[in-house]
Tab-separated table of C-alpha atoms in Angstrom:
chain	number	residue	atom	x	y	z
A	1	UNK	CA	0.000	0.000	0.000
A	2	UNK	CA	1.074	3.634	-1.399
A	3	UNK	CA	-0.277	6.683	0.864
A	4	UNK	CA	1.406	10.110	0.903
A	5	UNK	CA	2.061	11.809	4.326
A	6	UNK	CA	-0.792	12.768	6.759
A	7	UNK	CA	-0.210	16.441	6.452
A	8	UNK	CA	-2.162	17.415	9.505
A	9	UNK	CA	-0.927	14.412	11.705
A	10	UNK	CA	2.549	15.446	10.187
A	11	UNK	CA	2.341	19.034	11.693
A	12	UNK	CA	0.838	17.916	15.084
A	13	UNK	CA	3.859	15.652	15.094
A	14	UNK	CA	6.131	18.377	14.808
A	15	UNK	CA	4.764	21.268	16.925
A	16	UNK	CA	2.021	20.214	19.298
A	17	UNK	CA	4.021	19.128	22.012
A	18	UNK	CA	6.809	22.039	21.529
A	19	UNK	CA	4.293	25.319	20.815
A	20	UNK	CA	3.634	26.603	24.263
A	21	UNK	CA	-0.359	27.541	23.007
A	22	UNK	CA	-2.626	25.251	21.608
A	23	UNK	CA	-5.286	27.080	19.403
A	24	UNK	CA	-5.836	24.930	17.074
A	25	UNK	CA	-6.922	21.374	18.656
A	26	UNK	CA	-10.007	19.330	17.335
A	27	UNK	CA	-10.494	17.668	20.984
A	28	UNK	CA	-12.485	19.006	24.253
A	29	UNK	CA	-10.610	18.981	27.714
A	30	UNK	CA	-9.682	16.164	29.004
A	31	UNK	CA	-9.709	14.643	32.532
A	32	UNK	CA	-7.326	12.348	34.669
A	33	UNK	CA	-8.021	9.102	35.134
A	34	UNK	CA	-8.112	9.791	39.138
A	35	UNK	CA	-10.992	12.576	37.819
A	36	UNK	CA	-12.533	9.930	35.591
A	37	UNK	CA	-12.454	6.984	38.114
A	38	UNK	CA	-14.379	9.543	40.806
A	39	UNK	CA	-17.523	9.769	38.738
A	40	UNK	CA	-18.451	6.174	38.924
A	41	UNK	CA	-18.176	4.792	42.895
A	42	UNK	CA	-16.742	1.190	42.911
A	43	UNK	CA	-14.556	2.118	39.531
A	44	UNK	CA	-10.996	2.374	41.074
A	45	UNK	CA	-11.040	-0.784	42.630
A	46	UNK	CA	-12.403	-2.398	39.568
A	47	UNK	CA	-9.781	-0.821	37.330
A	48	UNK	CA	-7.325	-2.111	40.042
A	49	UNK	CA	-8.164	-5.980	39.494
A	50	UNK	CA	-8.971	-5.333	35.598
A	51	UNK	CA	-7.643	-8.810	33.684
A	52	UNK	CA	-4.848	-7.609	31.103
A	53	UNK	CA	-5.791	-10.385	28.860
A	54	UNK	CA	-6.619	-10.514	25.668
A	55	UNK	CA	-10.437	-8.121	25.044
A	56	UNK	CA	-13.021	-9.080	22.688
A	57	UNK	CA	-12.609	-8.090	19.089
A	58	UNK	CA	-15.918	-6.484	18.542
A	59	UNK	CA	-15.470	-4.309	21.756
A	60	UNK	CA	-16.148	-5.464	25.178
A	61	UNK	CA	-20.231	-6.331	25.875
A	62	UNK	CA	-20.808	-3.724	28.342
A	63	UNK	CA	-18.847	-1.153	26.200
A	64	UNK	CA	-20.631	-2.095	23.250
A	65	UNK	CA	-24.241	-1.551	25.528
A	66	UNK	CA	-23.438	1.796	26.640
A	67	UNK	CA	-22.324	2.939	23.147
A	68	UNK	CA	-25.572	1.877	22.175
A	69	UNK	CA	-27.211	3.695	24.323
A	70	UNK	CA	-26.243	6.851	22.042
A	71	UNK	CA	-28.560	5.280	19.398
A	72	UNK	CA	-32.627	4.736	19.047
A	73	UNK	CA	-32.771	2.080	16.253
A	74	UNK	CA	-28.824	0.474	16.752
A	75	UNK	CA	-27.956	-2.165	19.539
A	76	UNK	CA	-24.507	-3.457	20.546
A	77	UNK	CA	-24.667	-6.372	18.122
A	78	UNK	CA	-24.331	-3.562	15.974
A	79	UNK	CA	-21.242	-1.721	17.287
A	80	UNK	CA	-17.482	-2.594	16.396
A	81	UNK	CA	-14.996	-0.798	18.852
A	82	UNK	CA	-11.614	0.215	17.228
A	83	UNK	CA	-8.632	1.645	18.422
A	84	UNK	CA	-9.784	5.221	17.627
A	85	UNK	CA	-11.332	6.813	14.775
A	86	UNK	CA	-8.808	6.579	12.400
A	87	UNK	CA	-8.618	2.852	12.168
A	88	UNK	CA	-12.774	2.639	11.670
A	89	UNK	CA	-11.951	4.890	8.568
A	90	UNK	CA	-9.103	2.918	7.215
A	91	UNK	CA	-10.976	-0.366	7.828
A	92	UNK	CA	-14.798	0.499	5.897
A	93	UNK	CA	-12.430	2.113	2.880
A	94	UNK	CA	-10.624	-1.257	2.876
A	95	UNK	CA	-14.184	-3.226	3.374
A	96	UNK	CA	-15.955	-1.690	0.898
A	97	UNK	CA	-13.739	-0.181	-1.823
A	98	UNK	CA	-11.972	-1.885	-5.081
A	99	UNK	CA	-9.762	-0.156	-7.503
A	100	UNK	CA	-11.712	2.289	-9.782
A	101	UNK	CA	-14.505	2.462	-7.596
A	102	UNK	CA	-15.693	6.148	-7.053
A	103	UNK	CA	-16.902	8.251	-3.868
A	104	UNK	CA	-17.839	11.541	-3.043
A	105	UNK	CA	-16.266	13.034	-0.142
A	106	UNK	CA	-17.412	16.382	1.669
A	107	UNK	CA	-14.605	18.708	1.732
A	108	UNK	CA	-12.695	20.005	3.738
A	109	UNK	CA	-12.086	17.128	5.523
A	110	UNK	CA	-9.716	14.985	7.527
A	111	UNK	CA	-7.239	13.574	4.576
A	112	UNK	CA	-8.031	10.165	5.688
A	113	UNK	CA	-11.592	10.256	4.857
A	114	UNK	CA	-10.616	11.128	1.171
A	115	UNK	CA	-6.753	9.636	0.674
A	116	UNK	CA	-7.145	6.164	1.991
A	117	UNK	CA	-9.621	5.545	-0.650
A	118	UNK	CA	-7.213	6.684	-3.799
A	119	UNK	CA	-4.853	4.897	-2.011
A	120	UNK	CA	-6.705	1.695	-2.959
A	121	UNK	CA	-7.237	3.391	-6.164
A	122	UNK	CA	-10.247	4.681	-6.296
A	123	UNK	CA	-11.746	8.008	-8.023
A	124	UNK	CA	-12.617	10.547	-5.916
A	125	UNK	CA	-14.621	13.653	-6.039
A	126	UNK	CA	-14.481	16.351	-3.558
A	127	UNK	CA	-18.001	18.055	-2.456
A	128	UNK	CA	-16.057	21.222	-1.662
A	129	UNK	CA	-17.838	23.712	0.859
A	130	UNK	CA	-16.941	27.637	0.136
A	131	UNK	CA	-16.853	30.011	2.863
A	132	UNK	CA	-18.891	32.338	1.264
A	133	UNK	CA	-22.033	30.073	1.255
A	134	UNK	CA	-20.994	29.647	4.813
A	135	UNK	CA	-19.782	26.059	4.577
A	136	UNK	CA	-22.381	24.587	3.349
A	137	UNK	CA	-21.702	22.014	0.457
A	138	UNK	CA	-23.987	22.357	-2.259
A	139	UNK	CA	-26.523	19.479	-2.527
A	140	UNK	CA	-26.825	20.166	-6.558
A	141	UNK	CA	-23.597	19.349	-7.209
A	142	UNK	CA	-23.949	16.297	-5.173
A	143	UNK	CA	-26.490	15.383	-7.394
A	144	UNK	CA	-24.807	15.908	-10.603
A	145	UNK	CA	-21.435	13.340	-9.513
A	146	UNK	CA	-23.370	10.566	-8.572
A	147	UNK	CA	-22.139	7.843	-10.956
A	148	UNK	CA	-22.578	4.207	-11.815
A	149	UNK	CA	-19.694	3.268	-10.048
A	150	UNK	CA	-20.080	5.775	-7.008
A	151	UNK	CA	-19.475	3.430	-3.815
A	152	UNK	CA	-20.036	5.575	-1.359
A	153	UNK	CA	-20.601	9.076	0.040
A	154	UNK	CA	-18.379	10.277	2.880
A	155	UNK	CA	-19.894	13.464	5.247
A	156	UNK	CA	-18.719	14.754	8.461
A	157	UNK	CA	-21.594	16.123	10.447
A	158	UNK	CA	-20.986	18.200	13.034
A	159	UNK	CA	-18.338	19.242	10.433
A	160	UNK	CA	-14.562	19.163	10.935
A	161	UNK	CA	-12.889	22.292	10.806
A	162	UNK	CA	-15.716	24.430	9.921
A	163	UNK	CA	-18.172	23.591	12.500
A	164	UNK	CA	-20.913	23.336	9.521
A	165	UNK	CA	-23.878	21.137	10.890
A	166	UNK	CA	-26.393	20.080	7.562
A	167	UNK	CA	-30.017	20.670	7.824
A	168	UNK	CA	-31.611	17.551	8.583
A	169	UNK	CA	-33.789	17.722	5.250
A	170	UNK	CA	-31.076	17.763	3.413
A	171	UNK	CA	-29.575	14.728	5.449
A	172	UNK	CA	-32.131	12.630	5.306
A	173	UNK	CA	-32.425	13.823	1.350
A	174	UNK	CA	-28.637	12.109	1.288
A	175	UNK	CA	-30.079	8.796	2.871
A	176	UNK	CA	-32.603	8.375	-0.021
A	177	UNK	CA	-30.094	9.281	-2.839
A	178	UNK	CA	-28.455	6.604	-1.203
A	179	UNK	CA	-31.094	3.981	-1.606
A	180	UNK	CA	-31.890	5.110	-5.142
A	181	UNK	CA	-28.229	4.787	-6.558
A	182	UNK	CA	-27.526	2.478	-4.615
A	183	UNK	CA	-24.003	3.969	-2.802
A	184	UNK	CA	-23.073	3.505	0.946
A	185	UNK	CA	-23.349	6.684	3.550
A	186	UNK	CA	-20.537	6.538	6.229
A	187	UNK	CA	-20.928	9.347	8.341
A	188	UNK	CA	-18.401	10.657	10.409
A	189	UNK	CA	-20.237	12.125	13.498
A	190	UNK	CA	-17.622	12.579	16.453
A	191	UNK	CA	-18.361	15.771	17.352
A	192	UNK	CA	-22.448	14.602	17.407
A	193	UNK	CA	-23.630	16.218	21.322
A	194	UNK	CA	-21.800	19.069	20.807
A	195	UNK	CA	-24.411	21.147	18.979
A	196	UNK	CA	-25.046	24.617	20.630
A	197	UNK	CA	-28.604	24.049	20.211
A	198	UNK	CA	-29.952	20.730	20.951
A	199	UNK	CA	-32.970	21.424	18.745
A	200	UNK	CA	-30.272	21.337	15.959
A	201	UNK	CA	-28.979	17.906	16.329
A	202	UNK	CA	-29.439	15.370	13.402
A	203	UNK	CA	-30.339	11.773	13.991
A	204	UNK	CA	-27.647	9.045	13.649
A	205	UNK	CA	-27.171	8.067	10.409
A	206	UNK	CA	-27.345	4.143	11.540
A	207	UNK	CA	-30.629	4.933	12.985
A	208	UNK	CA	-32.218	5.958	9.827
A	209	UNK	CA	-30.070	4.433	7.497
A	210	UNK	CA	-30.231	0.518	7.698
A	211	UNK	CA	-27.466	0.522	5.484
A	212	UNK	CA	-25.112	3.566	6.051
A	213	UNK	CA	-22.461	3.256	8.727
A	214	UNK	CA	-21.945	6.462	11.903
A	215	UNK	CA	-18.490	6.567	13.138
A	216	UNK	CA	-18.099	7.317	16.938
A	217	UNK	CA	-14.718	7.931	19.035
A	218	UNK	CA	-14.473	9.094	22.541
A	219	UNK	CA	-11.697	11.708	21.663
A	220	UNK	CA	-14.105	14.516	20.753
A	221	UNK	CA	-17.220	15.161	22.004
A	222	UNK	CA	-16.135	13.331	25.410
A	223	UNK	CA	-13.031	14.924	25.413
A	224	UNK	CA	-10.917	11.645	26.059
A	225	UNK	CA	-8.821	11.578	22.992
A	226	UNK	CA	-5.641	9.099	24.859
A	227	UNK	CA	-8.390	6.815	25.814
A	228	UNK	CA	-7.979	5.621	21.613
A	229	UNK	CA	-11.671	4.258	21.458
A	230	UNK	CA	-13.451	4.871	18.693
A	231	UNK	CA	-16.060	2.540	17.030
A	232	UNK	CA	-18.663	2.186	14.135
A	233	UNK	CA	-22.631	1.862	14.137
A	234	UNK	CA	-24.358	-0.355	10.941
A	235	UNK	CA	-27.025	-1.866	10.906
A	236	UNK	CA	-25.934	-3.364	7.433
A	237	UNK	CA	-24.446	-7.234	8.675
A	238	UNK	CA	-22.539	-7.672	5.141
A	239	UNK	CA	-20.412	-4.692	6.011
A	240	UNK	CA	-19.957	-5.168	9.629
A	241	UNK	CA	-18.372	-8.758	9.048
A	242	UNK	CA	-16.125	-7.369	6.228
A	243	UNK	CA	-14.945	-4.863	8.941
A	244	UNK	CA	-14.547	-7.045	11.948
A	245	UNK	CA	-12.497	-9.313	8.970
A	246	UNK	CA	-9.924	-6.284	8.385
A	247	UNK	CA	-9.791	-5.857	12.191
A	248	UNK	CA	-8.166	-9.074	12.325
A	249	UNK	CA	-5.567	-7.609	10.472
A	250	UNK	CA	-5.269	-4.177	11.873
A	251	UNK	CA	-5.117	-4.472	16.003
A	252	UNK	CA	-7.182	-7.771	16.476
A	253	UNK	CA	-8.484	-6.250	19.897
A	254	UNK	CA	-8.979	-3.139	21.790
A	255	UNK	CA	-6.698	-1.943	25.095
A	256	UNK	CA	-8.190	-3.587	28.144
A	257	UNK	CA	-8.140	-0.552	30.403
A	258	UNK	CA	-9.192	1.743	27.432
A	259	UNK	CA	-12.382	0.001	27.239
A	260	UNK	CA	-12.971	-0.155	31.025
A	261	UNK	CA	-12.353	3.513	31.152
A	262	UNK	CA	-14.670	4.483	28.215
A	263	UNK	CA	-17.267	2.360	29.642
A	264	UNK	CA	-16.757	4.449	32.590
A	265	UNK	CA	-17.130	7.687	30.652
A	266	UNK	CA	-20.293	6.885	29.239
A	267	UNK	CA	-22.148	5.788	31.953
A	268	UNK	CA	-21.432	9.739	32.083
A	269	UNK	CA	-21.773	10.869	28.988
A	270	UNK	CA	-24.220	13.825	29.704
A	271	UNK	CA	-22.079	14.751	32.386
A	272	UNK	CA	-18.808	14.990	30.195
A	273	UNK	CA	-21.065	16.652	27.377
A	274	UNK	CA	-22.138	19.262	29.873
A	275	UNK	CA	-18.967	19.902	30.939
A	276	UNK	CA	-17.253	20.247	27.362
A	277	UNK	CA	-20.274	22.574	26.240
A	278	UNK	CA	-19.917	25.019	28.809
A	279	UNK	CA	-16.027	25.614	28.207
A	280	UNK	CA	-16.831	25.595	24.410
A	281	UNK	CA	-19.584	28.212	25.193
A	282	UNK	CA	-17.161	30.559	27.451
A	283	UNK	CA	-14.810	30.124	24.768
A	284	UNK	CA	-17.108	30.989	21.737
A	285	UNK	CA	-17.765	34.070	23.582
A	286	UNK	CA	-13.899	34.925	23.876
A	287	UNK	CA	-13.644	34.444	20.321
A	288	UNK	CA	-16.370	36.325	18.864
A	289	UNK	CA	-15.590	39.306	21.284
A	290	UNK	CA	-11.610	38.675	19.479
A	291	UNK	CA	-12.885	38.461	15.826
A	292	UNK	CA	-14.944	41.742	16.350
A	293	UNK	CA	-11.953	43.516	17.667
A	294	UNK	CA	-9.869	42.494	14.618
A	295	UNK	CA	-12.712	42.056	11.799
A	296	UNK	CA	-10.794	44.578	9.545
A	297	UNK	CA	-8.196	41.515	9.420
A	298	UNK	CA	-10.549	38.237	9.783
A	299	UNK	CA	-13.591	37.173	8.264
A	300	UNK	CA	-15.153	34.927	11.215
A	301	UNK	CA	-18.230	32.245	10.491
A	302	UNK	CA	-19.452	31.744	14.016
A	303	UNK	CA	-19.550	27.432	14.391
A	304	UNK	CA	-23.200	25.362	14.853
A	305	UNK	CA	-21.287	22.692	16.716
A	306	UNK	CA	-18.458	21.365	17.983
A	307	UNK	CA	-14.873	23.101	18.960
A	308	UNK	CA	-13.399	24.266	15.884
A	309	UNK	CA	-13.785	26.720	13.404
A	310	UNK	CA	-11.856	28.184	10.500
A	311	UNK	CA	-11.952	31.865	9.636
A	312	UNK	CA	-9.446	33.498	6.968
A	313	UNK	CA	-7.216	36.278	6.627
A	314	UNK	CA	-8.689	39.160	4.632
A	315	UNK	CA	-7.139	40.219	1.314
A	316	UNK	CA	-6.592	36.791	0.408
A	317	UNK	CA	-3.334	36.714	2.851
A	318	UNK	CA	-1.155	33.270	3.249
A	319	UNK	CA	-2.512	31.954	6.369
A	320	UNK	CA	1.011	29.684	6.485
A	321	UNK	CA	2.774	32.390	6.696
A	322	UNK	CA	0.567	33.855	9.201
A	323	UNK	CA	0.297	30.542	11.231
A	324	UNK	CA	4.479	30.261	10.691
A	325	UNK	CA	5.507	33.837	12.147
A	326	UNK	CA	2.591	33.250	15.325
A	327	UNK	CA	4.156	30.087	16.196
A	328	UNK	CA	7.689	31.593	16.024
A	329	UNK	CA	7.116	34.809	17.651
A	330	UNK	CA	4.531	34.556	19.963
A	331	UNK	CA	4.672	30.416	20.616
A	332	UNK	CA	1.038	30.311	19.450
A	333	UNK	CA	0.050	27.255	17.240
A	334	UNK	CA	-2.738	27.974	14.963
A	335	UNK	CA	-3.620	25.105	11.817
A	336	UNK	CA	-3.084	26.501	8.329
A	337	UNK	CA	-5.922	25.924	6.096
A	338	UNK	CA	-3.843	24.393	3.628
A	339	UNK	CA	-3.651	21.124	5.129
A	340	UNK	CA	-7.254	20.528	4.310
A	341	UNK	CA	-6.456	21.112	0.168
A	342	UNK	CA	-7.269	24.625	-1.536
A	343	UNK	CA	-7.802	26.547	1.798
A	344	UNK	CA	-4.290	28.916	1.468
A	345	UNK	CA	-6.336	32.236	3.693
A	346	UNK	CA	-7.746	30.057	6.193
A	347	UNK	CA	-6.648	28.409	9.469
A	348	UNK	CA	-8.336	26.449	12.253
A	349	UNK	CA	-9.009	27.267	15.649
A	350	UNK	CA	-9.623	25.215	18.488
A	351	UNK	CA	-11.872	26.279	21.687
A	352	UNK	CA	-12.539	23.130	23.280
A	353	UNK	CA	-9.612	23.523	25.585
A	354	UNK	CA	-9.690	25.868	28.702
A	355	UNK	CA	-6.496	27.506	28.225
A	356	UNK	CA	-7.841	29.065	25.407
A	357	UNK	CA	-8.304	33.152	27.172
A	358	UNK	CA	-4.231	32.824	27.617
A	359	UNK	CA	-3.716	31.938	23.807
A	360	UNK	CA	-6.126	34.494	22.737
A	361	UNK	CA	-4.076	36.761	24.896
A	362	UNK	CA	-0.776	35.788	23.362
A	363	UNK	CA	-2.592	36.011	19.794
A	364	UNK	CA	-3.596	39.840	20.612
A	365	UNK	CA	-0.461	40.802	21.588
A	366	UNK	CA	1.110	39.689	18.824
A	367	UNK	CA	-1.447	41.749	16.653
A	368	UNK	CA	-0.652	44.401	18.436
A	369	UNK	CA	3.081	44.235	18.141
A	370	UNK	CA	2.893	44.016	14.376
A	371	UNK	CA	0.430	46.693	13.533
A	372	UNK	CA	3.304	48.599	15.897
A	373	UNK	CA	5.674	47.512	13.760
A	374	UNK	CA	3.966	49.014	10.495
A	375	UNK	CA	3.085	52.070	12.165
C-alpha cells in the first residue's frame, strides 16, 4: 500500500508538544483518570483488578451496551470498537472499496476520509464547501457526480474544521439518494452532542439508514482523545463482518483498560457533554468578542457545533505564513488551512480547551506588536 504523508498528523507531530499555546486542537478537555475513576463509585477498585488479557474483538459487551445507548434504532450487536477513529476509517475504505470504484467526499475534511480511498485506487470527487455560502456544500452538485460506479458518500456532520452542521432535510435527502443509486453513507459524526442548540442535532445516520455506517470515538465530544476508542454503528451485517475481517488484520483487539475507562465515561456521557459545552460556550464568547476587535483583518463564520472553526485572513493573505511567524514569535500554534487542500487564507481554531483566554491573549499581543511595527 502507497499513501502520501498525513499532512495534519505530520504538523501535530512536529509542533504540538513544543508550541507553548494550543489554538488549534479538534479535541475538548480532558480529565485524569483519578478525575474519571471519581464519577463512577466502585470504579478504582475495579480498574485495580482489571484482567490484562486478551479483550473481545468487537469491543467489550458492556462497552458495546453503553455505546448503544447513544442510538434509538442500533444495539450493541451492531457496534465494532476500534482503536480510535482513524482505524474505523481505514478499515470500511478497505471493506468496501476496489480499484476504480468512485466516492464523493465532503470537503474540507480529515485527509483520511478522502486519501485512503485513492490509495486503494479509487476516483474521488471532492463536495467542496466555500466560505462564502458559509460552509455549506452544495446538494446540486452532489447530485450531478453521482455515478454508476459511485461506492459511497463520505460526510462529516458536526463538520470538521468548519463547525458546519447540515439541515436535517437535506440529510435525510442524502439517505434516499443513497437507496436510489444504490451507494453507501458513512458518516463521520464525532463531534455529534456538541451542537449549541440541541434542537439542531441530526439523527444518527445508523438509525435511519439501515445501510449507512456512523463513526463514533471518545476523543471529541467526550473529550478523552488518549483513551484511543473509537467505534462504528451499521445496521448493514454484510459490512460489519467485512470490517470485523480487516480488524483481524489491523489491532485484532482493543486496550483492556481503554475500554474499562470508556465504559466508565459513558455511563457519564451527559455529564462529560455538559462539561465540554460550557467551556466551548465561554470560549465561543472569547472568540467572537476577538474576531470583532480584529474584523478589519478576519472574516469569522461563528460554528453550529463542535470546537473548531476556521476563519481566513482578509485580502486573500497566506494563512502559512501567518500561522508560521505566530508560532515563532509569539509560541502560538494555529492550523493553516492548507492542510485541508485549496484553503491557502484560512486556518483552524480550536476552543474546546480551557487555556484558550491565555492563547487568545498571546494572539492579541502579537497583533498588536505588528500593527506597531507598520506604524
Amino acid at each position: 500500500m502507497k499513501i502520501p504523508p498525513f499532512e495534519l498528523e505530520r504538523y501535530f507531530a512536529k509542533y504540538e508538544f513544543n508550541a507553548p499555546q494550543l489554538l488549534c486542537c479538534s479535541d475538548c478537555e480532558s480529565l485524569s483518570v483519578r478525575d474519571l475513576l471519581d464519577m463512577e463509585p466502585g470504579a478504582a477498585d475495579a480498574l485495580q483488578s482489571l484482567w490484562l488479557g486478551y479483550t473481545e474483538s468487537p469491543g467489550h459487551p458492556e462497552l458495546r451496551d453503553q455505546i448503544a445507548r447513544l442510538y434509538t434504532e442500533t444495539r450493541a450487536e451492531h457496534i465494532l470498537v476500534h482503536t480510535g477513529a482513524e482505524e474505523a476509517i481505514f478499515n470500511f475504505m478497505n471493506a468496501v472499496l476496489e480499484p476504480d470504484d468512485h466516492i464523493i467526499v465532503q470537503s474540507p475534511c480529515y485527509q483520511s476520509l478522502s486519501e485512503v480511498a485513492r490509495s486503494i485506487g479509487c476516483d474521488v470527487t471532492l463536495w467542496q464547501a466555500r466560505e462564502a455560502n458559509n460552509w455549506r456544500p452544495d446538494p446540486e452538485f452532489l447530485r450531478k457526480n453521482i455515478r454508476k460506479n459511485t461506492r459511497a458518500v463520505i460526510v462529516n456532520c458536526p463538520h470538521n474544521p468548519t463547525g458546519y452542521l447540515m439541515a436535517e432535510p437535506e440529510f435525510r435527502e442524502l439517505v434516499r439518494l443513497s437507496r436510489q443509486h444504490g451507494f453507501l453513507i458513512f458518516s463521520d459524526e464525532v463531534y455529534r452532542f456538541l451542537e449549541y442548540d440541541e434542537n439542531d442535532r441530526l439523527p444518527a445516520l445508523c438509525d435511519i439508514d439501515e445501510r449507512g455506517v456512523s463513526l463514533g470515538v471518545m476523543s471529541k465530544s467526550f473529550g478523552l482523545a488518549g483513551l484511543r476508542v473509537g467505534w462504528i454503528a451499521t445496521r448493514n451485517r454484510e459490512l460489519f463482518k467485512k470490517m470485523a475481517a480487516i480488524k483481524d488484520y489491523t489491532t485484532i483487539c482493543n486496550s483492556a483498560p481503554g475500554e474499562f475507562l470508556a465504559t466508565v465515561a459513558l455511563k457519564h456521557r451527559k455529564a462529560l457533554v455538559h462539561r465540554n459545552l460550557g467551556i466551548i460556550g465561554e470560549n465561543l464568547g472569547i472568540l467572537n468578542a476577538f474576531f470583532t476587535r480584529h474584523e478589519a483583518h478576519f472574516r469569522w463564520r461563528a460554528p453550529k457545533a463542535g470546537p473548531i472553526a476556521f476563519p481566513s485572513l482578509k485580502g486573500d493573505a497566506d494563512a502559512n505564513i501567518f500561522c508560521h511567524q505566530l508560532r515563532e514569535k509569539a509560541g502560538v500554534l494555529l492550523l493553516p488551512g492548507s492542510l485541508y487542500g485549496d484553503f491557502t487564507s484560512n486556518f483552524r481554531v480550536g476552543f474546546g480547551r480551557i487555556n484558550l483566554p491565555e492563547c487568545v491573549e498571546k494572539l492579541d499581543e502579537y497583533l498588536g506588536q505588528t500593527r506597531k511595527k507598520r506604524i
